[in-house]
DNA sequence: GACATATGGT
């Protein structure tokens, strides 16, 4: 009888359980004195984690006296997967001082948490721990290291790890190809792809997803088509991951016809594939088609998720037509997505960019669980409408509520200062960001500072700021300075700045147009003509489009 | 038993 009961428990503990069933199972296991069995404890922690009940998971962990590696791994993973990185790191530290030593799975989990938490410093520290534990050559750990480093930027460190492994397994090849791709080195990824084949290694779906996702520019269309051909020849064309990434690759390459063709080739597109197509239309094609396909998807009985809604709203915000935006808003209300922060923030953004700040504020007020993203959306909305002092008040409120500001928060604040011409406040927020919040100023922040100083007439100060930055200075920062020179008619400085920009080849056409305008307004028609002629054949500046929506619902 | 690489957005 007991044996039977035990095997029933065993079977139950293998199935995915709801929270109430998990609690029931937990109680049964305590009753039968099996609660110290690491197998059950591990499974139950996993079920609690799946059901978002970290509290019970933690209780169980704390109450289990004999903690196996499995048990440690499952609790650390529970925290990491719920994005409670600080708790995960804390437990990991605790584990290091316990008698159970971390294994390759523990390290894999912590390494991933480092990259998801954008914590390069900790990543290096954990990497050190990996080396000390002698797990540097483990295939699971090394692929995690490669992915983590590439996601955080220093892909060169990832390739050092990759090159240090004599016989990389398929996962490691895939991680490195994906790593190059996510850092923009599609060419290195492609080289690796051909190298692995020449060594007789067959790629799988992951390889191709990593490779294709790195192609994001119309100039790479032919390469994308080539790889698409490879997928067709090798039977990868029914893999939904690959089809989705092909759809978004074709969209990013501005080839929506092909995106649609690939999409149509799939008998049962899933939500991600639909979403790739709709996002493609809204960002790179036409938003009306995006809305048509969105309706079509709904008619086929597929329900959108918060990611798709946020993407649609971003597209509508760019178009600045409120009509479809409010349609989506009612969809959100009908489907109960209003509590999703991603959605409510996108709504705030959409309304404010469509000129309906009031409606955006209403959405914010109805958002009960506000996080950094919601505050960021409201601060940038207020800033956009020139209401810098209101933005400052919201920032204060955000801090009082214990909500941590991030880089985008300061970007929104600086942008608000720019719109209102508040140099002092801008400088103060810039100082706060670095001194009080210990954040490193990024390109976008410098762009705002340069605009703020430049447009206030302090071009020299702006120039000094740019010169004080370590090389190479992002061309966006020089570009911001150039546009200030343009606006203020300072031809002398414009020339200096333009020279800096020319050194960054290829120089963006918009800067060339700006410079030629500057030459023209200075009466230097020859220079202007030369620059214009040099641009012929290349892509011109996008024509400016402005309108008042015909069907804006006003 | 715990488990490394992947698709849509921010």
Coordinates of C-alpha atoms (C1' of nucleotides) in Angstrom, one line a residue:
Chain A
X1 CA 0.0 0.0 0.0
X2 CA 2.7 2.4 1.0
X3 CA 4.8 1.5 -2.0
X4 CA 1.8 2.2 -4.2
X5 CA 1.2 5.5 -2.6
X6 CA 4.8 6.4 -2.9
X7 CA 4.9 5.6 -6.6
X8 CA 1.7 7.7 -7.1
X9 CA 3.5 10.6 -5.3
X10 CA 6.4 10.1 -7.6
X11 CA 4.3 10.2 -10.7
X12 CA 2.4 13.3 -9.4
X13 CA 5.6 15.1 -8.7
X14 CA 6.7 14.7 -12.3
X15 CA 3.6 16.5 -13.8
X16 CA 3.3 20.2 -13.9
X17 CA 1.1 21.3 -11.1
X18 CA -1.1 24.3 -10.3
X19 CA -0.4 26.2 -7.1
X20 CA -3.2 24.5 -5.1
X21 CA -2.1 21.0 -6.3
X22 CA 1.5 21.9 -5.4
X23 CA 0.4 22.9 -1.9
X24 CA -1.6 19.7 -1.6
X25 CA 1.4 17.7 -2.7
X26 CA 3.7 19.5 -0.4
X27 CA 1.3 18.7 2.6
X28 CA 1.2 15.0 1.5
X29 CA 4.9 14.8 1.4
X30 CA 5.3 16.3 4.9
X31 CA 2.6 13.9 6.2
X32 CA 4.5 10.9 4.7
X33 CA 7.8 12.0 6.2
X34 CA 9.2 12.4 2.7
X35 CA 9.9 16.1 3.0
X36 CA 13.6 15.6 3.5
X37 CA 13.9 13.7 0.3
X38 CA 15.8 16.1 -2.0
X39 CA 13.9 14.7 -5.0
X40 CA 10.5 15.9 -3.8
X41 CA 11.8 19.2 -2.3
X42 CA 13.5 20.0 -5.7
X43 CA 10.3 19.3 -7.7
X44 CA 8.1 21.2 -5.3
X45 CA 10.3 24.2 -5.3
X46 CA 10.1 24.1 -9.1
X47 CA 6.3 24.0 -9.1
X48 CA 6.1 26.9 -6.6
X49 CA 8.5 28.9 -8.9
X50 CA 6.3 28.1 -12.0
X51 CA 3.3 29.4 -10.0
X52 CA 5.1 32.5 -8.9
X53 CA 5.0 31.5 -5.2
X54 CA 8.6 32.2 -4.3
X55 CA 7.7 32.7 -0.7
X56 CA 6.6 29.0 -0.3
X57 CA 9.6 27.9 -2.4
X58 CA 11.9 29.7 -0.1
X59 CA 10.2 28.3 3.0
X60 CA 10.6 24.8 1.8
X61 CA 14.3 25.4 1.0
X62 CA 14.9 27.0 4.4
X63 CA 13.2 24.0 6.1
X64 CA 15.2 21.4 4.3
X65 CA 18.2 20.5 6.4
X66 CA 20.2 18.5 3.8
X67 CA 20.7 20.7 0.8
X68 CA 21.9 18.9 -2.2
X69 CA 23.3 20.7 -5.3
X70 CA 19.9 20.1 -6.9
X71 CA 18.1 21.9 -4.2
X72 CA 20.4 24.9 -4.3
X73 CA 20.2 25.0 -8.0
X74 CA 16.4 24.9 -8.0
X75 CA 16.0 27.7 -5.5
X76 CA 18.6 29.9 -7.3
X77 CA 17.0 29.2 -10.6
X78 CA 13.5 30.1 -9.1
X79 CA 14.8 33.5 -8.1
X80 CA 16.7 34.1 -11.3
X81 CA 13.8 33.2 -13.6
X82 CA 11.5 35.6 -11.7
X83 CA 14.2 38.3 -12.3
X84 CA 14.9 38.5 -8.6
X85 CA 18.6 38.7 -9.4
X86 CA 19.7 40.2 -6.2
X87 CA 18.2 37.3 -4.2
X88 CA 19.7 34.8 -6.6
X89 CA 23.2 36.3 -6.2
X90 CA 22.7 36.5 -2.5
X91 CA 21.8 32.8 -2.3
X92 CA 24.7 32.0 -4.6
X93 CA 27.1 33.7 -2.2
X94 CA 25.5 31.8 0.7
X95 CA 26.0 28.6 -1.2
X96 CA 29.7 29.4 -1.8
X97 CA 30.2 29.5 2.0
X98 CA 28.1 26.3 2.6
X99 CA 29.5 22.8 2.3
X100 CA 27.7 22.2 -1.1
X101 CA 29.8 23.5 -3.9
X102 CA 28.2 24.9 -7.1
X103 CA 28.3 22.8 -10.2
X104 CA 28.2 23.6 -13.9
X105 CA 24.4 24.1 -13.7
X106 CA 24.7 26.6 -10.8
X107 CA 27.3 28.6 -12.7
X108 CA 25.2 28.5 -15.9
X109 CA 22.2 29.9 -14.1
X110 CA 24.2 32.6 -12.3
X111 CA 26.0 33.6 -15.5
X112 CA 22.7 34.0 -17.3
X113 CA 21.4 36.1 -14.4
X114 CA 24.5 38.4 -14.6
X115 CA 23.8 39.1 -18.3
X116 CA 20.1 39.6 -17.8
X117 CA 20.8 42.0 -15.0
X118 CA 23.4 43.8 -17.2
X119 CA 26.0 43.2 -14.5
X120 CA 29.4 42.9 -16.3
X121 CA 31.4 43.4 -13.1
X122 CA 29.7 40.5 -11.4
X123 CA 30.0 38.4 -14.6
X124 CA 33.8 38.8 -14.5
X125 CA 33.8 37.9 -10.8
X126 CA 31.7 34.7 -11.4
X127 CA 34.0 33.9 -14.4
X128 CA 36.8 34.0 -11.9
X129 CA 34.9 31.6 -9.7
X130 CA 34.4 29.3 -12.7
X131 CA 38.1 29.1 -13.4
X132 CA 38.9 28.5 -9.7
X133 CA 36.4 25.6 -9.6
X134 CA 38.0 24.0 -12.6
X135 CA 34.8 24.2 -14.7
X136 CA 36.2 26.5 -17.3
X137 CA 36.2 23.7 -19.9
X138 CA 32.8 22.4 -19.1
X139 CA 30.6 22.7 -22.2
X140 CA 27.6 24.0 -20.3
X141 CA 29.6 26.6 -18.5
X142 CA 31.6 27.7 -21.5
X143 CA 28.6 28.2 -23.7
X144 CA 26.9 30.2 -20.9
X145 CA 30.0 32.4 -20.6
X146 CA 30.1 33.0 -24.3
X147 CA 26.5 34.0 -24.4
X148 CA 26.7 36.2 -21.3
X149 CA 29.8 38.1 -22.5
X150 CA 28.3 38.7 -25.9
X151 CA 25.1 39.9 -24.5
X152 CA 26.9 42.4 -22.3
X153 CA 29.1 43.7 -25.1
X154 CA 32.7 42.4 -24.8
X155 CA 32.3 39.8 -27.5
X156 CA 36.1 39.6 -27.8
X157 CA 36.1 38.0 -24.4
X158 CA 33.5 35.6 -25.6
X159 CA 35.6 34.7 -28.6
X160 CA 38.7 34.1 -26.3
X161 CA 36.7 31.6 -24.4
X162 CA 35.4 30.0 -27.6
X163 CA 38.9 29.8 -29.1
X164 CA 40.2 28.2 -25.9
X165 CA 38.0 25.2 -26.3
X166 CA 39.6 22.6 -28.5
X167 CA 36.6 20.7 -29.6
X168 CA 33.5 22.9 -29.3
X169 CA 30.2 21.1 -29.2
X170 CA 27.2 22.3 -31.3
X171 CA 25.8 24.4 -28.5
X172 CA 29.1 26.3 -28.2
X173 CA 29.3 26.9 -31.9
X174 CA 25.7 28.2 -31.7
X175 CA 26.4 30.4 -28.8
X176 CA 29.4 32.0 -30.5
X177 CA 27.5 32.6 -33.8
X178 CA 24.6 34.0 -31.8
X179 CA 27.0 36.1 -29.8
X180 CA 28.6 37.6 -32.9
X181 CA 25.2 38.3 -34.2
X182 CA 23.9 40.1 -31.2
X183 CA 26.9 42.4 -31.3
X184 CA 26.4 43.2 -34.9
X185 CA 29.2 41.1 -36.3
X186 CA 27.1 39.2 -38.7
X187 CA 30.2 38.7 -40.9
X188 CA 32.1 36.9 -38.2
X189 CA 29.1 34.8 -37.5
X190 CA 28.8 33.9 -41.1
X191 CA 32.5 33.0 -41.3
X192 CA 32.1 30.7 -38.2
X193 CA 29.0 29.2 -39.9
X194 CA 31.1 28.2 -42.9
X195 CA 34.0 27.1 -40.8
X196 CA 31.8 24.7 -38.8
X197 CA 30.5 23.2 -41.9
X198 CA 33.9 22.7 -43.4
X199 CA 34.8 20.9 -40.2
X200 CA 31.9 18.5 -40.9
X201 CA 29.6 19.9 -38.2
X202 CA 25.9 20.1 -39.2
X203 CA 24.1 23.2 -38.0
X204 CA 20.7 22.9 -36.3
X205 CA 17.8 25.3 -35.9
X206 CA 19.6 27.3 -33.2
X207 CA 22.6 27.9 -35.5
X208 CA 20.3 29.3 -38.2
X209 CA 18.3 31.5 -35.8
X210 CA 21.5 33.0 -34.4
X211 CA 22.8 33.7 -37.9
X212 CA 19.6 35.1 -39.4
X213 CA 18.8 37.3 -36.5
X214 CA 22.0 39.2 -37.0
X215 CA 20.9 40.4 -40.5
X216 CA 19.1 43.6 -39.9
X217 CA 19.9 45.9 -42.8
X218 CA 18.6 46.2 -46.4
X219 CA 22.2 45.9 -47.6
X220 CA 22.3 42.3 -46.2
X221 CA 19.3 41.2 -48.1
X222 CA 21.2 38.9 -50.5
X223 CA 23.0 37.2 -47.7
X224 CA 19.7 36.7 -45.9
X225 CA 18.2 35.2 -49.1
X226 CA 21.2 32.9 -49.4
X227 CA 20.7 31.6 -45.9
X228 CA 17.0 31.3 -46.5
X229 CA 17.9 29.1 -49.5
X230 CA 20.0 26.9 -47.2
X231 CA 17.0 26.5 -44.9
X232 CA 14.8 25.4 -47.7
X233 CA 17.3 22.9 -49.0
X234 CA 18.0 21.4 -45.6
X235 CA 14.4 21.2 -44.4
X236 CA 14.5 24.0 -41.8
X237 CA 11.6 25.8 -43.4
X238 CA 8.9 24.3 -41.1
X239 CA 10.6 25.3 -37.9
X240 CA 8.5 28.1 -36.4
X241 CA 11.5 29.7 -34.7
X242 CA 13.3 29.9 -38.1
X243 CA 10.3 31.1 -40.0
X244 CA 9.7 33.8 -37.4
X245 CA 13.2 35.0 -37.6
X246 CA 13.1 34.9 -41.4
X247 CA 9.9 37.1 -41.3
X248 CA 11.6 39.7 -39.1
X249 CA 14.8 39.5 -41.1
X250 CA 13.0 40.2 -44.4
X251 CA 11.0 43.0 -42.6
X252 CA 14.2 44.6 -41.3
X253 CA 15.7 44.4 -44.8
X254 CA 12.5 46.2 -46.0
X255 CA 11.4 43.4 -48.1
X256 CA 7.9 42.9 -46.8
X257 CA 6.8 40.9 -49.8
X258 CA 9.3 38.1 -49.0
X259 CA 8.3 38.4 -45.3
X260 CA 4.7 37.8 -46.3
X261 CA 5.7 34.9 -48.6
X262 CA 7.6 33.1 -45.9
X263 CA 4.8 33.7 -43.4
X264 CA 2.3 32.2 -45.9
X265 CA 4.4 29.2 -46.4
X266 CA 3.8 28.2 -42.8
X267 CA 0.6 26.2 -42.3
X268 CA 0.1 27.1 -38.7
X269 CA 1.9 30.3 -37.8
X270 CA 2.1 30.8 -34.0
X271 CA 1.7 34.0 -32.1
X272 CA 5.4 34.9 -32.5
X273 CA 5.3 34.5 -36.3
X274 CA 2.2 36.6 -36.5
X275 CA 3.8 39.1 -34.3
X276 CA 7.0 39.2 -36.4
X277 CA 4.9 39.9 -39.5
X278 CA 2.7 42.6 -37.9
X279 CA 5.7 44.3 -36.3
X280 CA 7.4 44.2 -39.7
X281 CA 4.5 46.0 -41.3
X282 CA 4.2 48.5 -38.6
X283 CA 7.9 49.4 -38.4
X284 CA 9.1 48.9 -41.9
X285 CA 6.1 48.8 -44.2
X286 CA 2.7 50.4 -43.6
X287 CA 0.9 50.5 -40.3
X288 CA -2.5 50.1 -42.0
X289 CA -1.5 46.7 -43.2
X290 CA -0.2 45.9 -39.7
X291 CA -3.7 46.7 -38.3
X292 CA -5.3 44.6 -41.1
X293 CA -3.2 41.6 -40.2
X294 CA -3.8 42.1 -36.6
X295 CA -7.5 41.9 -37.3
X296 CA -7.0 38.8 -39.4
X297 CA -5.0 37.2 -36.6
X298 CA -7.9 37.9 -34.2
X299 CA -10.4 36.4 -36.7
X300 CA -8.3 33.2 -36.7
X301 CA -8.9 33.0 -33.0
X302 CA -5.4 33.9 -31.9
X303 CA -5.2 36.2 -28.9
X304 CA -2.5 38.9 -28.9
X305 CA -0.2 39.1 -25.9
X306 CA 1.4 42.2 -24.2
X307 CA 4.5 42.1 -26.4
X308 CA 2.5 42.4 -29.6
X309 CA 0.2 45.1 -28.2
X310 CA 3.2 47.1 -27.1
X311 CA 4.8 46.8 -30.5
X312 CA 1.6 47.9 -32.3
X313 CA 1.2 50.9 -30.0
X314 CA 4.8 51.9 -30.7
X315 CA 4.1 51.9 -34.4
X316 CA 0.9 53.9 -33.9
X317 CA 2.9 56.4 -31.8
X318 CA 5.3 56.8 -34.6
X319 CA 2.5 57.5 -37.0
X320 CA 0.9 59.9 -34.5
X321 CA -2.6 59.0 -35.4
X322 CA -4.7 58.4 -32.3
X323 CA -7.6 56.6 -34.0
X324 CA -6.1 53.1 -34.2
X325 CA -4.4 53.7 -30.9
X326 CA -7.7 54.1 -29.1
X327 CA -9.0 51.0 -30.9
X328 CA -6.0 49.1 -29.5
X329 CA -6.7 50.7 -26.1
X330 CA -10.2 49.2 -26.1
X331 CA -8.8 45.8 -27.1
X332 CA -6.5 46.1 -24.1
X333 CA -9.4 46.8 -21.8
X334 CA -11.5 44.0 -23.3
X335 CA -8.7 41.5 -22.8
X336 CA -7.6 42.7 -19.4
X337 CA -4.1 43.8 -20.4
X338 CA -4.3 47.2 -18.7
X339 CA -2.4 45.8 -15.7
X340 CA 0.6 44.8 -17.9
X341 CA 3.2 47.5 -17.3
X342 CA 4.6 47.0 -20.8
X343 CA 1.2 47.8 -22.3
X344 CA 0.2 50.7 -20.1
X345 CA 3.6 52.3 -20.7
X346 CA 3.2 51.9 -24.4
X347 CA -0.3 53.5 -24.1
X348 CA 1.1 56.5 -22.2
X349 CA 3.8 56.9 -24.9
X350 CA 1.3 56.5 -27.7
X351 CA -1.2 59.0 -26.4
X352 CA 1.5 61.6 -25.6
X353 CA 3.1 61.2 -29.0
X354 CA -0.3 61.6 -30.7
X355 CA -0.8 64.8 -28.8
X356 CA -3.2 63.6 -26.1
X357 CA -1.1 64.0 -23.0
X358 CA -4.2 64.1 -20.8
X359 CA -5.3 60.6 -21.9
X360 CA -1.7 59.3 -21.3
X361 CA -1.8 60.7 -17.8
X362 CA -5.2 59.0 -17.2
X363 CA -3.6 55.7 -18.2
X364 CA -0.8 56.3 -15.7
X365 CA -3.2 57.2 -13.0
X366 CA -5.1 54.0 -13.6
X367 CA -1.9 51.9 -13.5
X368 CA -1.9 50.5 -10.0
X369 CA 1.4 48.7 -10.0
X370 CA 3.8 51.3 -11.3
X371 CA 7.4 50.5 -12.0
X372 CA 10.4 52.2 -13.5
X373 CA 9.1 51.8 -17.0
X374 CA 5.7 53.4 -16.2
X375 CA 7.4 56.4 -14.5
X376 CA 9.8 56.7 -17.4
X377 CA 7.0 56.9 -19.9
X378 CA 5.2 59.6 -18.0
X379 CA 8.3 61.7 -17.4
X380 CA 9.2 61.6 -21.1
X381 CA 5.5 62.3 -22.1
X382 CA 5.5 65.4 -19.8
X383 CA 8.9 66.5 -21.1
X384 CA 7.8 66.1 -24.7
X385 CA 4.9 68.5 -24.0
X386 CA 7.3 71.0 -22.5
X387 CA 6.1 70.4 -18.9
X388 CA 9.5 69.9 -17.4
X389 CA 8.6 71.0 -13.9
X390 CA 5.8 68.4 -13.8
X391 CA 8.3 65.8 -15.0
X392 CA 10.6 66.8 -12.1
X393 CA 7.7 66.4 -9.7
X394 CA 7.0 62.9 -11.0
X395 CA 10.6 62.0 -10.7
X396 CA 10.5 63.1 -7.1
X397 CA 7.4 61.0 -6.5
X398 CA 9.1 58.0 -8.2
X399 CA 12.0 58.2 -5.7
X400 CA 9.7 58.6 -2.8
X401 CA 7.8 55.5 -3.8
X402 CA 11.1 53.6 -3.8
X403 CA 11.2 53.1 -7.5
X404 CA 14.7 52.9 -8.8
X405 CA 15.5 55.3 -11.7
X406 CA 17.4 53.9 -14.6
X407 CA 19.3 55.3 -17.6
X408 CA 16.1 55.9 -19.5
X409 CA 14.7 57.9 -16.6
X410 CA 17.6 60.3 -16.8
X411 CA 17.4 60.4 -20.5
X412 CA 13.8 61.4 -20.2
X413 CA 14.6 64.1 -17.6
X414 CA 17.4 65.5 -19.8
X415 CA 15.1 65.5 -22.8
X416 CA 12.5 67.4 -20.7
X417 CA 15.2 70.0 -19.8
X418 CA 16.1 70.3 -23.5
X419 CA 12.5 70.9 -24.5
X420 CA 12.2 73.6 -21.9
X421 CA 15.7 75.0 -22.3
X422 CA 16.5 74.4 -18.6
X423 CA 20.3 74.3 -18.7
X424 CA 20.9 74.4 -14.9
X425 CA 18.4 71.7 -14.1
X426 CA 19.8 69.5 -16.9
X427 CA 23.3 69.8 -15.5
X428 CA 22.1 69.0 -12.1
X429 CA 20.3 65.8 -13.2
X430 CA 23.4 64.8 -15.2
X431 CA 25.5 65.2 -12.1
X432 CA 22.9 63.3 -10.0
X433 CA 22.9 60.4 -12.4
X434 CA 26.6 59.9 -12.2
X435 CA 27.4 61.0 -8.6
X436 CA 24.3 59.9 -6.7
X437 CA 23.1 57.0 -8.7
X438 CA 26.5 55.8 -9.9
X439 CA 25.4 55.4 -13.5
X440 CA 27.6 55.8 -16.4
X441 CA 26.4 58.4 -18.9
X442 CA 25.6 56.9 -22.3
X443 CA 25.6 58.3 -25.8
X444 CA 21.9 59.4 -25.5
X445 CA 22.7 61.4 -22.3
X446 CA 25.6 63.2 -24.0
X447 CA 23.4 63.9 -27.0
X448 CA 20.9 65.6 -24.7
X449 CA 23.6 67.5 -22.8
X450 CA 25.1 68.8 -26.0
X451 CA 21.7 69.9 -27.3
X452 CA 20.9 71.5 -24.0
X453 CA 24.1 73.5 -23.9
X454 CA 24.2 74.2 -27.6
X455 CA 20.7 75.4 -28.0
X456 CA 21.1 77.7 -25.0
X457 CA 23.9 79.4 -27.0
X458 CA 26.8 77.8 -25.1
X459 CA 28.2 76.1 -28.1
X460 CA 31.8 76.3 -26.8
X461 CA 30.8 74.5 -23.6
X462 CA 29.1 71.9 -25.6
X463 CA 32.2 71.5 -27.8
X464 CA 34.4 71.2 -24.7
X465 CA 32.1 68.5 -23.3
X466 CA 32.4 66.5 -26.5
X467 CA 36.1 66.9 -26.7
X468 CA 36.4 65.7 -23.1
X469 CA 34.9 62.3 -24.0
X470 CA 37.1 59.3 -24.7
X471 CA 37.6 58.4 -28.3
X472 CA 35.9 57.3 -30.4
X473 CA 33.0 59.7 -29.8
X474 CA 29.7 58.5 -31.2
X475 CA 28.7 60.2 -34.4
X476 CA 25.3 60.9 -32.9
X477 CA 26.9 63.2 -30.3
X478 CA 28.9 65.1 -33.0
X479 CA 25.7 65.2 -35.1
X480 CA 23.8 66.8 -32.2
X481 CA 26.5 69.5 -32.0
X482 CA 26.4 70.0 -35.7
X483 CA 22.6 70.6 -35.7
X484 CA 23.1 73.2 -32.9
X485 CA 25.7 74.9 -35.0
X486 CA 23.2 74.8 -37.9
X487 CA 20.4 76.3 -35.8
X488 CA 22.6 79.0 -34.3
X489 CA 24.5 79.8 -37.5
X490 CA 27.9 79.2 -36.1
X491 CA 29.7 78.2 -39.4
X492 CA 33.2 78.2 -37.9
X493 CA 32.5 75.5 -35.3
X494 CA 30.2 73.7 -37.8
X495 CA 33.2 73.1 -40.0
X496 CA 35.3 71.8 -37.1
X497 CA 32.6 69.4 -36.1
X498 CA 32.0 68.3 -39.7
X499 CA 35.6 67.4 -40.0
X500 CA 35.3 65.2 -36.9
X501 CA 32.1 63.6 -38.4
X502 CA 33.9 63.0 -41.8
X503 CA 36.5 61.0 -40.0
X504 CA 33.7 58.6 -39.0
X505 CA 33.1 56.9 -42.3
X506 CA 30.5 56.3 -43.5
X507 CA 29.0 59.7 -42.6
X508 CA 25.2 59.7 -42.4
X509 CA 23.4 61.5 -45.2
X510 CA 21.5 63.6 -42.8
X511 CA 24.7 65.1 -41.5
X512 CA 25.8 65.8 -45.1
X513 CA 22.5 67.5 -45.8
X514 CA 22.9 69.5 -42.7
X515 CA 26.4 70.6 -43.6
X516 CA 25.4 71.5 -47.1
X517 CA 22.6 73.6 -45.7
X518 CA 25.1 75.3 -43.4
X519 CA 27.4 76.0 -46.4
X520 CA 24.5 77.3 -48.4
X521 CA 23.4 79.7 -45.7
X522 CA 26.9 80.9 -45.4
X523 CA 26.9 81.6 -49.2
X524 CA 29.5 78.9 -49.9
X525 CA 27.6 77.5 -52.8
X526 CA 30.6 75.6 -54.3
X527 CA 31.1 73.6 -51.1
X528 CA 27.4 73.0 -50.8
X529 CA 27.2 71.7 -54.4
X530 CA 30.3 69.5 -54.0
X531 CA 28.8 67.9 -51.0
X532 CA 25.4 67.4 -52.7
X533 CA 27.1 65.9 -55.7
X534 CA 29.1 63.5 -53.6
X535 CA 25.8 62.3 -52.2
X536 CA 24.2 61.6 -55.5
X537 CA 23.5 57.9 -56.1
X538 CA 23.5 57.3 -52.4
X539 CA 20.4 57.4 -50.3
X540 CA 19.1 60.8 -49.7
X541 CA 17.6 62.2 -46.6
X542 CA 14.2 60.8 -45.9
X543 CA 11.6 63.4 -47.0
X544 CA 10.0 65.0 -44.0
X545 CA 6.4 64.2 -43.5
X546 CA 4.1 66.0 -41.3
X547 CA 0.3 65.9 -41.3
X548 CA -2.7 66.2 -39.2
X549 CA -4.5 62.9 -39.1
X550 CA -7.6 62.8 -41.3
X551 CA -9.2 60.1 -39.2
X552 CA -7.8 61.1 -35.8
X553 CA -11.3 61.0 -34.3
X554 CA -11.3 64.7 -33.5
Chain B
dG1 C1' 15.9 14.6 -10.1
dA2 C1' 18.4 20.4 -11.0
dC3 C1' 20.0 21.5 -16.9
dA4 C1' 23.8 25.2 -21.6
dT5 C1' 22.3 28.0 -27.3
dA6 C1' 16.9 30.1 -30.3
dT7 C1' 11.8 33.3 -32.7
dG8 C1' 8.1 38.9 -31.9
dG9 C1' 9.2 44.2 -28.1
dT10 C1' 11.1 47.3 -24.3

